[in-house]
Tab-separated table of C-alpha atoms and ligand atoms in Angstrom:
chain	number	residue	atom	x	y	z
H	1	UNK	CA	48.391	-8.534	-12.356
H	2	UNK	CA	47.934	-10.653	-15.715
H	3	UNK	CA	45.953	-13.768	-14.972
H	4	UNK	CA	42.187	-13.605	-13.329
H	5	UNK	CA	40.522	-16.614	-13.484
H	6	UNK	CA	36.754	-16.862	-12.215
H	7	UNK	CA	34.559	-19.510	-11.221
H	8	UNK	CA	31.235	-20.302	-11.914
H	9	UNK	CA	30.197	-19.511	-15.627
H	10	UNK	CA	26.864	-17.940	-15.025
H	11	UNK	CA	25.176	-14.561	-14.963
H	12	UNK	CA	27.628	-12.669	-13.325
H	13	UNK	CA	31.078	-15.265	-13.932
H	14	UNK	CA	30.291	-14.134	-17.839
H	15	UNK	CA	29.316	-10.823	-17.103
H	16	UNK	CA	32.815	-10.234	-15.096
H	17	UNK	CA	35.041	-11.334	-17.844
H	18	UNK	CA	33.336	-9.537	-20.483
H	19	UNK	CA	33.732	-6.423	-18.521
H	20	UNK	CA	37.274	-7.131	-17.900
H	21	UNK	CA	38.156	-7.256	-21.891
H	22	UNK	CA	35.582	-4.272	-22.185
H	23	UNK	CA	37.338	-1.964	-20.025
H	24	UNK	CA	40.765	-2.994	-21.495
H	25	UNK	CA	42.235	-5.871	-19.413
H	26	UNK	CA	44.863	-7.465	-21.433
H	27	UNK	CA	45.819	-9.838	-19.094
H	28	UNK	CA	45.041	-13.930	-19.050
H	29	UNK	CA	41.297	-14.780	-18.390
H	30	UNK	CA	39.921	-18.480	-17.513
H	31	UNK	CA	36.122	-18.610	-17.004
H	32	UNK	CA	35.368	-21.929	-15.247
H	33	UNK	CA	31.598	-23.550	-15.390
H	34	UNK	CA	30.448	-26.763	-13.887
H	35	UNK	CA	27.555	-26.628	-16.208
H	36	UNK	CA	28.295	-28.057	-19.913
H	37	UNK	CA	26.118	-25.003	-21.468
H	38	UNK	CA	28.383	-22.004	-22.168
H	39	UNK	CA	26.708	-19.025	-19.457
H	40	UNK	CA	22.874	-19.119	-20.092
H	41	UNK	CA	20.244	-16.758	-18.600
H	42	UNK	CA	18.130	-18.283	-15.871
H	43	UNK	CA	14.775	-16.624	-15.847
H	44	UNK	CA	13.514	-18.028	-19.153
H	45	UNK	CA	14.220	-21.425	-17.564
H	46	UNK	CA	10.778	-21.216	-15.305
H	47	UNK	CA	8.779	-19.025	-18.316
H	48	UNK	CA	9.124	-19.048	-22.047
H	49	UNK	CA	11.665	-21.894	-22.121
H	50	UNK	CA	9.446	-23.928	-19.997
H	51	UNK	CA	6.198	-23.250	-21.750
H	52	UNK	CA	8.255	-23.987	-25.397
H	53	UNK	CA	8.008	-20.508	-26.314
H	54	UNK	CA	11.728	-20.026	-26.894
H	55	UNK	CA	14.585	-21.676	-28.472
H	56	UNK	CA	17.375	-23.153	-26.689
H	57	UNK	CA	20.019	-20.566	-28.690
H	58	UNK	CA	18.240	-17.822	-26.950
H	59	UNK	CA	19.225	-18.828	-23.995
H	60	UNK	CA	22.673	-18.317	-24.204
H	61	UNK	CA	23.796	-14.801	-22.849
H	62	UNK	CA	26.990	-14.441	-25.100
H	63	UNK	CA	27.598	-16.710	-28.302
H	64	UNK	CA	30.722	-19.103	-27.670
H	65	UNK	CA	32.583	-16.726	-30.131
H	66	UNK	CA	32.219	-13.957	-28.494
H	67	UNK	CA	34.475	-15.573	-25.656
H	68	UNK	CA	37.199	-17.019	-28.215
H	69	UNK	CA	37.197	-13.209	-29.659
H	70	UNK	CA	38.025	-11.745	-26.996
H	71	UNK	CA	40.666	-14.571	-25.859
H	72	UNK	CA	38.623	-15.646	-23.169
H	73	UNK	CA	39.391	-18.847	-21.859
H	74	UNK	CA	36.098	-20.608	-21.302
H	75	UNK	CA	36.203	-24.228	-20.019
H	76	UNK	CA	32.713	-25.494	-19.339
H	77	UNK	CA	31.905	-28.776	-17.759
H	78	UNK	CA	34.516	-28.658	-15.844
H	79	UNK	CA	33.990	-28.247	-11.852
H	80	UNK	CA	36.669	-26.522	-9.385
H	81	UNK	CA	37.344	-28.678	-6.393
H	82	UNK	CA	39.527	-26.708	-4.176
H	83	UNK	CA	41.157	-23.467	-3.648
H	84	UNK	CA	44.310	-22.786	-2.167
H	85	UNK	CA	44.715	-19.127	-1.798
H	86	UNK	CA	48.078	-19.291	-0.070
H	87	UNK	CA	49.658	-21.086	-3.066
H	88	UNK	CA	47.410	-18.757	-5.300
H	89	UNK	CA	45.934	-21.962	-7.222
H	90	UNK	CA	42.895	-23.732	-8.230
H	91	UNK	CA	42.179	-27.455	-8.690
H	92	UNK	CA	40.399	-28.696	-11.801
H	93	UNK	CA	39.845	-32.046	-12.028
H	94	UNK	CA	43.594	-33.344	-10.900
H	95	UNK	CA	44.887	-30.099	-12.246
H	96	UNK	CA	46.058	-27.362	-10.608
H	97	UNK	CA	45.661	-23.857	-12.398
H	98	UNK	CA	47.268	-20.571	-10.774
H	99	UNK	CA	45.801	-17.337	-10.624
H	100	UNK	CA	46.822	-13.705	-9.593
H	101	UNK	CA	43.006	-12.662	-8.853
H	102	UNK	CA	40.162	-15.181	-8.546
H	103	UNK	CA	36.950	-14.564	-8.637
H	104	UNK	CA	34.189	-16.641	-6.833
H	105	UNK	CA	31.010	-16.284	-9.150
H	106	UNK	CA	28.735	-19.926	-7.888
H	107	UNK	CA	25.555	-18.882	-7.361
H	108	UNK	CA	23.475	-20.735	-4.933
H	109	UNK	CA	21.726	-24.406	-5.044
H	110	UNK	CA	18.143	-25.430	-4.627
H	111	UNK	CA	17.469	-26.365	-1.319
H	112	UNK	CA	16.650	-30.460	-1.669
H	113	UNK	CA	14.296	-32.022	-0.044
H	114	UNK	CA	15.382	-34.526	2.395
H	115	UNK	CA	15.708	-38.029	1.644
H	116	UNK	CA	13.392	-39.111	4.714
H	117	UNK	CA	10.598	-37.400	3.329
H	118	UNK	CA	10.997	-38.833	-0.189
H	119	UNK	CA	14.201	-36.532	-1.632
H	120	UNK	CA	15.312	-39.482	-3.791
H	121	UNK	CA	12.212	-40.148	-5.294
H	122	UNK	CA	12.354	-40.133	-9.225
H	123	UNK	CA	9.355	-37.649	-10.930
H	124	UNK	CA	10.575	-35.117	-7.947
H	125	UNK	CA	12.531	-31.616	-9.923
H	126	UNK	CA	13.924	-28.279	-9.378
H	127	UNK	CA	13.876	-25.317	-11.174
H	128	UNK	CA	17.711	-24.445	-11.315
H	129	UNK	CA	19.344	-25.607	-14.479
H	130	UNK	CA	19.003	-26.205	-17.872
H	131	UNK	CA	19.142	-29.599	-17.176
H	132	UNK	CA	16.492	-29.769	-13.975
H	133	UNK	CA	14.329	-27.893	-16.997
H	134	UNK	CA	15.519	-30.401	-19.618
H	135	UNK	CA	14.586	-33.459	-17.655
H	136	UNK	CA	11.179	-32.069	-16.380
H	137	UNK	CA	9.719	-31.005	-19.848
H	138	UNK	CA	8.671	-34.472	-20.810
H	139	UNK	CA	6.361	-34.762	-17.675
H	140	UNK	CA	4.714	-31.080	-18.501
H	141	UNK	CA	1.674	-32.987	-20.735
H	142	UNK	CA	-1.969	-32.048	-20.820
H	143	UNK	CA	-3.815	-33.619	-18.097
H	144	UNK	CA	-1.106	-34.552	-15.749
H	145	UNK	CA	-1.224	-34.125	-12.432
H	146	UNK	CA	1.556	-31.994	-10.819
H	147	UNK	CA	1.959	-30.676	-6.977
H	148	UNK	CA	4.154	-27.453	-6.598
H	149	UNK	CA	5.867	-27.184	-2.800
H	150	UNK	CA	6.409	-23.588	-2.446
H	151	UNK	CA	4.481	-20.435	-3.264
H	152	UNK	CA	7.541	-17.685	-4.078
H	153	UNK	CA	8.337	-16.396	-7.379
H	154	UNK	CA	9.863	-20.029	-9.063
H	155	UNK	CA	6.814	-22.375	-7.708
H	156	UNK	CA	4.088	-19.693	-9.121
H	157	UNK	CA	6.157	-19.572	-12.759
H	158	UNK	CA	5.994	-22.939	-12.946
H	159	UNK	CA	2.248	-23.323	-11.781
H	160	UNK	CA	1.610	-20.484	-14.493
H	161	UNK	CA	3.116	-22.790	-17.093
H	162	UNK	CA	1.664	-25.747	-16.012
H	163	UNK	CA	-1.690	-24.597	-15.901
H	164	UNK	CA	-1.290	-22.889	-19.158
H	165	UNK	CA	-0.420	-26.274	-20.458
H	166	UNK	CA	-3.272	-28.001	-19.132
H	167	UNK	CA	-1.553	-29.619	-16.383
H	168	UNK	CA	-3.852	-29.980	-12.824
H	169	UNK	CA	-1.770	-27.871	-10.689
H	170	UNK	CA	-2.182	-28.029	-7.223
H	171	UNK	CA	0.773	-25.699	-5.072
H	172	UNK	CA	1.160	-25.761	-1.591
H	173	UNK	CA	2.148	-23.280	0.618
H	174	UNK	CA	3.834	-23.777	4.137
H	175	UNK	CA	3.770	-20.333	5.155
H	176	UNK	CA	-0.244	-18.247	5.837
H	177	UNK	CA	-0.065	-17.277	2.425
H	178	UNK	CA	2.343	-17.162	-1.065
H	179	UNK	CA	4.973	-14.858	-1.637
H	180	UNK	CA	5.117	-14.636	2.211
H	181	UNK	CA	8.833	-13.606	2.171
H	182	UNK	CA	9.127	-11.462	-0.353
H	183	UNK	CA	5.487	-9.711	-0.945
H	184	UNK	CA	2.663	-7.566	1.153
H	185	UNK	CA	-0.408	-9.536	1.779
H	186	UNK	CA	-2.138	-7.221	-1.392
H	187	UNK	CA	0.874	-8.961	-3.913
H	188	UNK	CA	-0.110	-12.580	-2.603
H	189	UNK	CA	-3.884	-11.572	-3.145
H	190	UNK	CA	-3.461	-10.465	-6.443
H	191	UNK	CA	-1.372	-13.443	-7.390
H	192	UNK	CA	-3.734	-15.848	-5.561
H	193	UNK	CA	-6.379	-14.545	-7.707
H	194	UNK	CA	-4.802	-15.033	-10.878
H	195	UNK	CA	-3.888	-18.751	-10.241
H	196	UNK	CA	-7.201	-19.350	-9.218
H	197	UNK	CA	-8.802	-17.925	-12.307
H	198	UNK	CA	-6.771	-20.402	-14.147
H	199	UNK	CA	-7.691	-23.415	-12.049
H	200	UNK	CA	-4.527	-23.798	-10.149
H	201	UNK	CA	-5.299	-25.321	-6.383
H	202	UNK	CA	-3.541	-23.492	-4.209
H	203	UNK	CA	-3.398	-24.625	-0.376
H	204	UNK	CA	-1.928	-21.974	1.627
H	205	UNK	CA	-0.586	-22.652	5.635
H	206	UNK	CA	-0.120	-26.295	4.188
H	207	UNK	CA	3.056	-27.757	4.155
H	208	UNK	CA	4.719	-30.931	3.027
H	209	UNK	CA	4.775	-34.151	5.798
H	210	UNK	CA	6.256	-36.627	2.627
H	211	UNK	CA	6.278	-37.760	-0.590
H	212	UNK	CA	4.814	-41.124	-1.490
H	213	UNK	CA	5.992	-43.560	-3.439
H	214	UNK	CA	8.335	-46.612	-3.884
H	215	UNK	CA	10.978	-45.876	-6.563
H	216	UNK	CA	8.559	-43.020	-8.494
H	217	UNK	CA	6.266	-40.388	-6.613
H	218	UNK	CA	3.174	-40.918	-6.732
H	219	UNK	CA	1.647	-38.109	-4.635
H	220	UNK	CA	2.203	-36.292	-0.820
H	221	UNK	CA	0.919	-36.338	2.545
H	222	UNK	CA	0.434	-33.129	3.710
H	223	UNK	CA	0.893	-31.218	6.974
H	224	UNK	CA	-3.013	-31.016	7.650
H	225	UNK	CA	-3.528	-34.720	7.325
H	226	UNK	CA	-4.542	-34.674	3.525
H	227	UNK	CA	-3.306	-36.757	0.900
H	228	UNK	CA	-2.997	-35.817	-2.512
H	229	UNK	CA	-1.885	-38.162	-5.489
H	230	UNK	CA	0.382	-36.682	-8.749
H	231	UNK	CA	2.325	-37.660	-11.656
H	232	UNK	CA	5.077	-35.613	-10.990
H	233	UNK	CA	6.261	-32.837	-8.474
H	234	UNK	CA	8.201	-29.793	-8.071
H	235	UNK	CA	10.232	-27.857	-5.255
H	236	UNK	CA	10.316	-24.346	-5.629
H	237	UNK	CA	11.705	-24.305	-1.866
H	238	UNK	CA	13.892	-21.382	-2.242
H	239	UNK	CA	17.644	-21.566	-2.251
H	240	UNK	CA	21.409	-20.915	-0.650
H	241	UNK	CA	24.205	-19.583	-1.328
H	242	UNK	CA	27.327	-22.153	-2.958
H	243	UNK	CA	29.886	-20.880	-0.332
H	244	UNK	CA	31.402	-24.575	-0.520
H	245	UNK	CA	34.239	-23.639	-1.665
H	246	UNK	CA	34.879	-20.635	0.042
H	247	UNK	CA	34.175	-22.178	3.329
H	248	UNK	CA	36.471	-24.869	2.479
H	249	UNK	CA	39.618	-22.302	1.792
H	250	UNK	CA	38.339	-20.216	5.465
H	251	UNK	CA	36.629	-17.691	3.754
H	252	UNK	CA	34.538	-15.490	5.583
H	253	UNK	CA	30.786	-16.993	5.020
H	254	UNK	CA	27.879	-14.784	6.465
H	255	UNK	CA	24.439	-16.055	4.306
H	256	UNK	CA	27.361	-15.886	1.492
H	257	UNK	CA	30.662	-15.605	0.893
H	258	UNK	CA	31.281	-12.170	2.873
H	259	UNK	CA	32.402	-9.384	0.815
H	260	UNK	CA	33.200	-5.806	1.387
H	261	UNK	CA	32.022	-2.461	-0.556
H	262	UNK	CA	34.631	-3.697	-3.101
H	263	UNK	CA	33.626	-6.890	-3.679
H	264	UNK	CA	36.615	-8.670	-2.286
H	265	UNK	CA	36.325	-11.523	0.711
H	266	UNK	CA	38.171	-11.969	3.565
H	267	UNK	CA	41.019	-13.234	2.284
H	268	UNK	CA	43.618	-11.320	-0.287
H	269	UNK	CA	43.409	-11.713	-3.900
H	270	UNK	CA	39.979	-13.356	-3.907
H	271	UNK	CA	36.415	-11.459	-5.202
H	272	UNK	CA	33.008	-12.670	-5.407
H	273	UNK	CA	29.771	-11.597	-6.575
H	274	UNK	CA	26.218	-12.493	-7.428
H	275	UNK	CA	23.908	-15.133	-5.486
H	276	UNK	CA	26.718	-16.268	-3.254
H	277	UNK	CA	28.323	-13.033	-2.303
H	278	UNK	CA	26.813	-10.946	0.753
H	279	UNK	CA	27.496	-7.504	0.739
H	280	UNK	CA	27.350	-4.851	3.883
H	281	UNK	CA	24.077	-2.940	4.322
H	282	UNK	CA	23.122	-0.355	6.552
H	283	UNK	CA	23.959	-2.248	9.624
H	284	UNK	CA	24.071	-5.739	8.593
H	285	UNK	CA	24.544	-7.762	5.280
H	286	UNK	CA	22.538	-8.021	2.286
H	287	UNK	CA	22.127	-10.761	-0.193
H	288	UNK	CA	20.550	-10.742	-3.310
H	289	UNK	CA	19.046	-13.593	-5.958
H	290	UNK	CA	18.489	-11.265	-9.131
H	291	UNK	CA	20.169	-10.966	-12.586
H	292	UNK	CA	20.467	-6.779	-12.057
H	293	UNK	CA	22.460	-7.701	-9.227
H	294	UNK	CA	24.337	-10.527	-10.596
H	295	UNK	CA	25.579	-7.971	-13.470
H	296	UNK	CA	26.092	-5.166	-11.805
H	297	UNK	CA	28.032	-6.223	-8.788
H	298	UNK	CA	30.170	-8.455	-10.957
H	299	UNK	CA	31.026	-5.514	-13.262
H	300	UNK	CA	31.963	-3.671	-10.291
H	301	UNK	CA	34.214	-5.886	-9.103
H	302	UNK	CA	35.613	-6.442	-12.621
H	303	UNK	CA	36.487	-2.712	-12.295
H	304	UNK	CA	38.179	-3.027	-9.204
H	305	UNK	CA	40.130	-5.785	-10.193
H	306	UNK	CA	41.385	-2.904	-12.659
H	307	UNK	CA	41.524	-0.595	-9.230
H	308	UNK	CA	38.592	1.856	-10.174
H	309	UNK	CA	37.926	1.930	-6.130
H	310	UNK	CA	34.219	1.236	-6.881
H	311	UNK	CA	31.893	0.545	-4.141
H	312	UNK	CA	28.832	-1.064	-4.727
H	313	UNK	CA	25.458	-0.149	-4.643
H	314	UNK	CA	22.644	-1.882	-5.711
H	315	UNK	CA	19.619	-0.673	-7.086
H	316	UNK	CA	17.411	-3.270	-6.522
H	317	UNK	CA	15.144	-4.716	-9.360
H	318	UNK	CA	13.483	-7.884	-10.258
H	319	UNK	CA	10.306	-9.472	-12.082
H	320	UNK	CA	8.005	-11.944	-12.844
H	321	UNK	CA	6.137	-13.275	-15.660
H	322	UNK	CA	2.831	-15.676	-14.721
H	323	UNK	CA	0.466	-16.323	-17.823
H	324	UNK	CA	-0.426	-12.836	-19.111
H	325	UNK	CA	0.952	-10.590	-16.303
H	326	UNK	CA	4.161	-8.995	-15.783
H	327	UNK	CA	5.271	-8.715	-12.496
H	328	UNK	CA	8.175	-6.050	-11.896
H	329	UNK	CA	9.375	-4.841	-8.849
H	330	UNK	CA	11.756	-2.096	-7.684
H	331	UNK	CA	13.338	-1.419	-4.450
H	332	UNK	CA	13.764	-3.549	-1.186
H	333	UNK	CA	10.461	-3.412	0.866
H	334	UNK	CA	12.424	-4.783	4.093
H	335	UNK	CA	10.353	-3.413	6.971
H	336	UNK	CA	7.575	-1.697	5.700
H	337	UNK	CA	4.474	-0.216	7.488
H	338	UNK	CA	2.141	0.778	4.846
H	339	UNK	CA	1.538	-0.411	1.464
H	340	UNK	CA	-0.355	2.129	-1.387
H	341	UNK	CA	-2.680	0.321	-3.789
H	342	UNK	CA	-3.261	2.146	-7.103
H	343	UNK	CA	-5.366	1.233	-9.724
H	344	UNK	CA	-5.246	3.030	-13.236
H	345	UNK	CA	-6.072	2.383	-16.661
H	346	UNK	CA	-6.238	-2.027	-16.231
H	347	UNK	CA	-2.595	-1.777	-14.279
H	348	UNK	CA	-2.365	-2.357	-10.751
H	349	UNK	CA	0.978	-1.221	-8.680
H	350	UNK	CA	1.561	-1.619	-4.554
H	351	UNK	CA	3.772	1.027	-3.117
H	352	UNK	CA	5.581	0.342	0.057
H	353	UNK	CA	6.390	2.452	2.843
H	354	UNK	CA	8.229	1.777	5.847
H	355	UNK	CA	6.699	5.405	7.828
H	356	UNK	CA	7.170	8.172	5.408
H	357	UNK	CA	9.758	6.838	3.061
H	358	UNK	CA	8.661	5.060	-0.016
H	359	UNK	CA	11.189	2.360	-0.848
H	360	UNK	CA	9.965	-0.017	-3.213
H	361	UNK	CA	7.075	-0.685	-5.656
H	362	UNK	CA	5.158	-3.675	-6.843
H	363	UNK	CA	3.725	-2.823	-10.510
H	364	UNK	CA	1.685	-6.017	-12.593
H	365	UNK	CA	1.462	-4.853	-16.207
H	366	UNK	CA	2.238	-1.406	-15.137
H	367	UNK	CA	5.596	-0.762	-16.808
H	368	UNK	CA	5.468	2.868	-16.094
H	369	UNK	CA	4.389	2.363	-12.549
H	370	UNK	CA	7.627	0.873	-12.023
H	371	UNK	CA	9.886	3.356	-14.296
H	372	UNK	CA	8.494	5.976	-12.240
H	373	UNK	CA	8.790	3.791	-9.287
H	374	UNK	CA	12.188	3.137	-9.689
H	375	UNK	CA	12.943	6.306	-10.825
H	376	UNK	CA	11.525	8.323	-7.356
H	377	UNK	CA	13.984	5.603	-5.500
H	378	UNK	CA	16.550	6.549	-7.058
H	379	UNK	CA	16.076	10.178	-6.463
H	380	UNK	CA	15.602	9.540	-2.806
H	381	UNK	CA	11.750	10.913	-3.564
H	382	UNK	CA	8.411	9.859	-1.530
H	383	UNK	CA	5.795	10.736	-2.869
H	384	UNK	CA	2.589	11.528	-0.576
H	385	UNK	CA	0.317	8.108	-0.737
H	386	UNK	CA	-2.906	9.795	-1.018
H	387	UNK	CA	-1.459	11.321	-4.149
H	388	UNK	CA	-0.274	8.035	-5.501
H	389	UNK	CA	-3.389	6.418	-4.444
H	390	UNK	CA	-5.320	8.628	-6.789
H	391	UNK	CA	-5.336	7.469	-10.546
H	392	UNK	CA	-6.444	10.765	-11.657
H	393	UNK	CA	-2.687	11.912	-10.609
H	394	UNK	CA	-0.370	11.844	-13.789
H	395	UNK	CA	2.396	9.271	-12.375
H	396	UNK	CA	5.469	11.399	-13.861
H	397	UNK	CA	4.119	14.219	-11.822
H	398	UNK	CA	5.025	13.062	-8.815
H	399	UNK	CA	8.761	13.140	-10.335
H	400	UNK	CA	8.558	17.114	-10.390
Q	501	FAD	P1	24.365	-18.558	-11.576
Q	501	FAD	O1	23.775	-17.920	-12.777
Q	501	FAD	O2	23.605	-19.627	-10.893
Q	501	FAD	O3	25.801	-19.135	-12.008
Q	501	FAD	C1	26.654	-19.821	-11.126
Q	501	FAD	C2	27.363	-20.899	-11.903
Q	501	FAD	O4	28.498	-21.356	-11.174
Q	501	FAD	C3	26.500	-22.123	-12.127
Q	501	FAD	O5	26.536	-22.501	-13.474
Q	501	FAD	C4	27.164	-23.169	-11.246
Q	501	FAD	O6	26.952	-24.478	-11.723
Q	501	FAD	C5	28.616	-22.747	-11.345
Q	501	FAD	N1	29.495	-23.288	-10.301
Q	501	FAD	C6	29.241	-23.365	-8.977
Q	501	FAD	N2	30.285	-23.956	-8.345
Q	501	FAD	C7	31.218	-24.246	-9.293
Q	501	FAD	C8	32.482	-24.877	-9.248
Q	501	FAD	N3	33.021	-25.302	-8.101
Q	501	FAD	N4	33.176	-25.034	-10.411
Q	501	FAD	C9	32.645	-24.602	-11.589
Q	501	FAD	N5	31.425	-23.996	-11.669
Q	501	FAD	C10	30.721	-23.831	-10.545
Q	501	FAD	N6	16.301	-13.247	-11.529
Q	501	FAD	C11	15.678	-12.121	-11.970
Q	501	FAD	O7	16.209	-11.021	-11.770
Q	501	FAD	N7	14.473	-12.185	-12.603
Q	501	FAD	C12	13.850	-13.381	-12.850
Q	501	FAD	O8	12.755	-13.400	-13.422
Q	501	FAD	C13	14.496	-14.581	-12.430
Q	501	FAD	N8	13.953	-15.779	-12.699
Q	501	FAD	C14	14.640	-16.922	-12.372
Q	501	FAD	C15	14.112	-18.148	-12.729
Q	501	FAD	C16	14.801	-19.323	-12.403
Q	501	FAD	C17	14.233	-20.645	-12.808
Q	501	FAD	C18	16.032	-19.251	-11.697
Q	501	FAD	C19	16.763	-20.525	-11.349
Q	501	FAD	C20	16.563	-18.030	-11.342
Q	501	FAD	C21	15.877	-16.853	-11.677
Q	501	FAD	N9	16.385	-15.603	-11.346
Q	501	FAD	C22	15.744	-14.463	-11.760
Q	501	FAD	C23	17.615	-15.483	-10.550
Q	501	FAD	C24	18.833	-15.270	-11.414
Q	501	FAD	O9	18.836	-16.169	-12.509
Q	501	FAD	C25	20.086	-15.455	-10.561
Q	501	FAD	O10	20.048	-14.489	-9.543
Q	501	FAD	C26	21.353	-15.302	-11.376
Q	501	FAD	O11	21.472	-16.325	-12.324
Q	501	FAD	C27	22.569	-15.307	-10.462
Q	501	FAD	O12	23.731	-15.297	-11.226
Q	501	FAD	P2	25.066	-15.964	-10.647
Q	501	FAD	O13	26.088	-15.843	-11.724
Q	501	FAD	O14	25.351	-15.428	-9.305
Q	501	FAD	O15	24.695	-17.504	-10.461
């Protein structure tokens, strides 16, 4: 094998290749981006890039030399518009570019709000690019008004910065209450609070009927009947996998492109990993939307492209940052039946529990909640909740 080429220069597409030249691949290596940034890290993009806190340099997760060192063949701006993996080529542009291995790296898109309900309005952004965070920065002025639609992780970011910015930030919420999908009802409290204290409206069990507005938005009708006027407005609506095209070459697409404990899809010679690759799991199939995960599966399956034999496992983690709180989270709380509140020393952490196995933690400003959190996961350890409950117990003793 001596020419991999990847697609989709983000997280994991640049964490792949550098893993490849790391672990001695000598080979020919194309790394293929849409975007016209070279590979740039996302989560800044709805925190301290946002709020002007950081530099647009920062962003970028490898300087361009690093790639021409390491005779990396970068080519940014540049979409892929087919795949044929029976002639073992891609198309770029009206190009076609062979491969021995490819590797399917495209992340996911925001989900778009329709056109019926005012999709093509202009003053109407998402949270997903440089660019969506480029062309939205002008509107983020003191005194604006701005409606969020969608109370997970990227709607409450941007209502953090917003509000921090003196914006009037009013977020809706279609589901009984924020971070329905991903949180216990104690995460959404605590997170509910913390808007409120900084004036942010939220209107939970509310969804979106339309957006008003001839050419520009002007404001919403809501679900309940309300109407509710702003300058400018943001989906945080969640997102999906870009299997588009994988499904277009016949590969196997279960809520991603389907890939095995290896990291390869259903078709020979072809990988993928990070936001658009599902992986088995227990029974069924696990996706995941976090930078952790987009590095770690892609370096696995940069290893196997050099036949280590790995097969993943992820060790879920993820966080948030919302004005002066950080939010970080370990584990996968899938099906729990009990959640542990502790309180000690200003930090707050919510343990879950599905029965008598812990298996994941929510800690806010509690860094060593969710070390040791992370930590007892990983050791297969659960605690007893009355202990953890207690902030007289020393956390690491519950390690012992
Ligand atoms: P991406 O980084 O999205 O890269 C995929 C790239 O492929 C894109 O540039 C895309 O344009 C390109 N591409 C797609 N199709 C083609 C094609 N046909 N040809 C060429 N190029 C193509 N995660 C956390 O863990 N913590 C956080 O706090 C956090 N905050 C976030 C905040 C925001 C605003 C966003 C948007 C995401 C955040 N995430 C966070 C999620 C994290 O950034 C993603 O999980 C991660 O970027 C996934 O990496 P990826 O390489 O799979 O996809």
């Amino acid at each position: 094998m001596s020419n991999i080429v990847v697609i989709g220069a983000g997280q994991a597409g640049s964490s792949l290749v550098a893993k490849l030249r790391a672990d001695g691949f000598d080979g020919s290596i194309t790394l293929i981006g849409d975007e016209p940034a070279p590979p740039y890290q996302r989560p800044p993009l709805s925190k301290a890039y946002l709020l002007g806190e950081m530099p647009r340099d920062r962003l970028f997760l490898r300087p361009e030399v690093f790639y021409a060192e390491r005779d990396i063949d970068l080519r940014t701006g540049v979409a892929v518009t087919a795949i044929d993996p029976a002639a073992k080529t891609v198309t770029l542009g009206n190009k076609l570019l062979g491969y021995d291995e490819l590797a399917l790296c495209t992340g996911s898109l925001p989900r778009r709000l329709p056109d019926a309900i005012g999709g093509a309005l202009e003053g109407l952004y998402y949270v997903r690019t440089l660019a969506d965070v480029d062309a939205m920065e002008p509107e983020f002025r003191e005194g604006r008004r701005v409606l969020i639609v969608g109370g997970g992780y990227i709607g409450l970011e941007a209502a953090a910065v917003a509000a921090k910015q003196g914006l009037q930030v009013t977020l809706i919420e279609m589901a009984e209450r924020i971070l329905q999908r991903v949180a216990a009802p104690e995460t959404s409290d605590y997170f509910r609070t913390l808007h409120a204290r900084h004036g942010v409206d939220i209107r939970e069990g509310i969804g979106l009927a339309r957006l008003t507005g001839e050419t520009r938005v002007t404001g919403a009708e809501l679900t309940d009947g309300s109407v509710i006027e702003a300058d400018f407005v943001i989906a945080g609506t969640g997102i999906l996998p870009d299997t588009r095209l994988a499904e277009a070459a016949g590969l196997d697409c279960v809520n991603g492109i389907a890939v095995d404990h290896h990291g390869r899809t259903s078709v020979a010679g072809v990988w993928a990993a990070g936001d658009c690759a599902s992986f088995p799991h227990g029974a069924g199939r696990l996706r995941l939307e976090s930078v952790p995960n987009a590095i770690d599966m892609a370096e696995c399956v940069a290893a196997n492209l050099m036949g280590a034999g790995k097969t993943y496992v992820p060790e879920p983690w993820f966080w948030s940052d919302q004005y002066d709180v950080k939010l970080q989270i370990a584990g996968l709380n899938h099906g729990f039946t009990r959640v542990v509140v502790r309180e000690a020393e200003g930090a707050q952490s919510h343990w879950y529990y599905r029965d008598d196995q812990l298996i994941a933690v929510d800690a806010m400003n509690d860094p060593r909640g969710f070390m040791v959190g992370k930590r007892l996961l990983s050791m297969g350890k659960s605690p007893a909740p009355e202990a953890l409950a207690d902030p007289a117990t020393e956390l690491k003793s519950l390690m012992r």
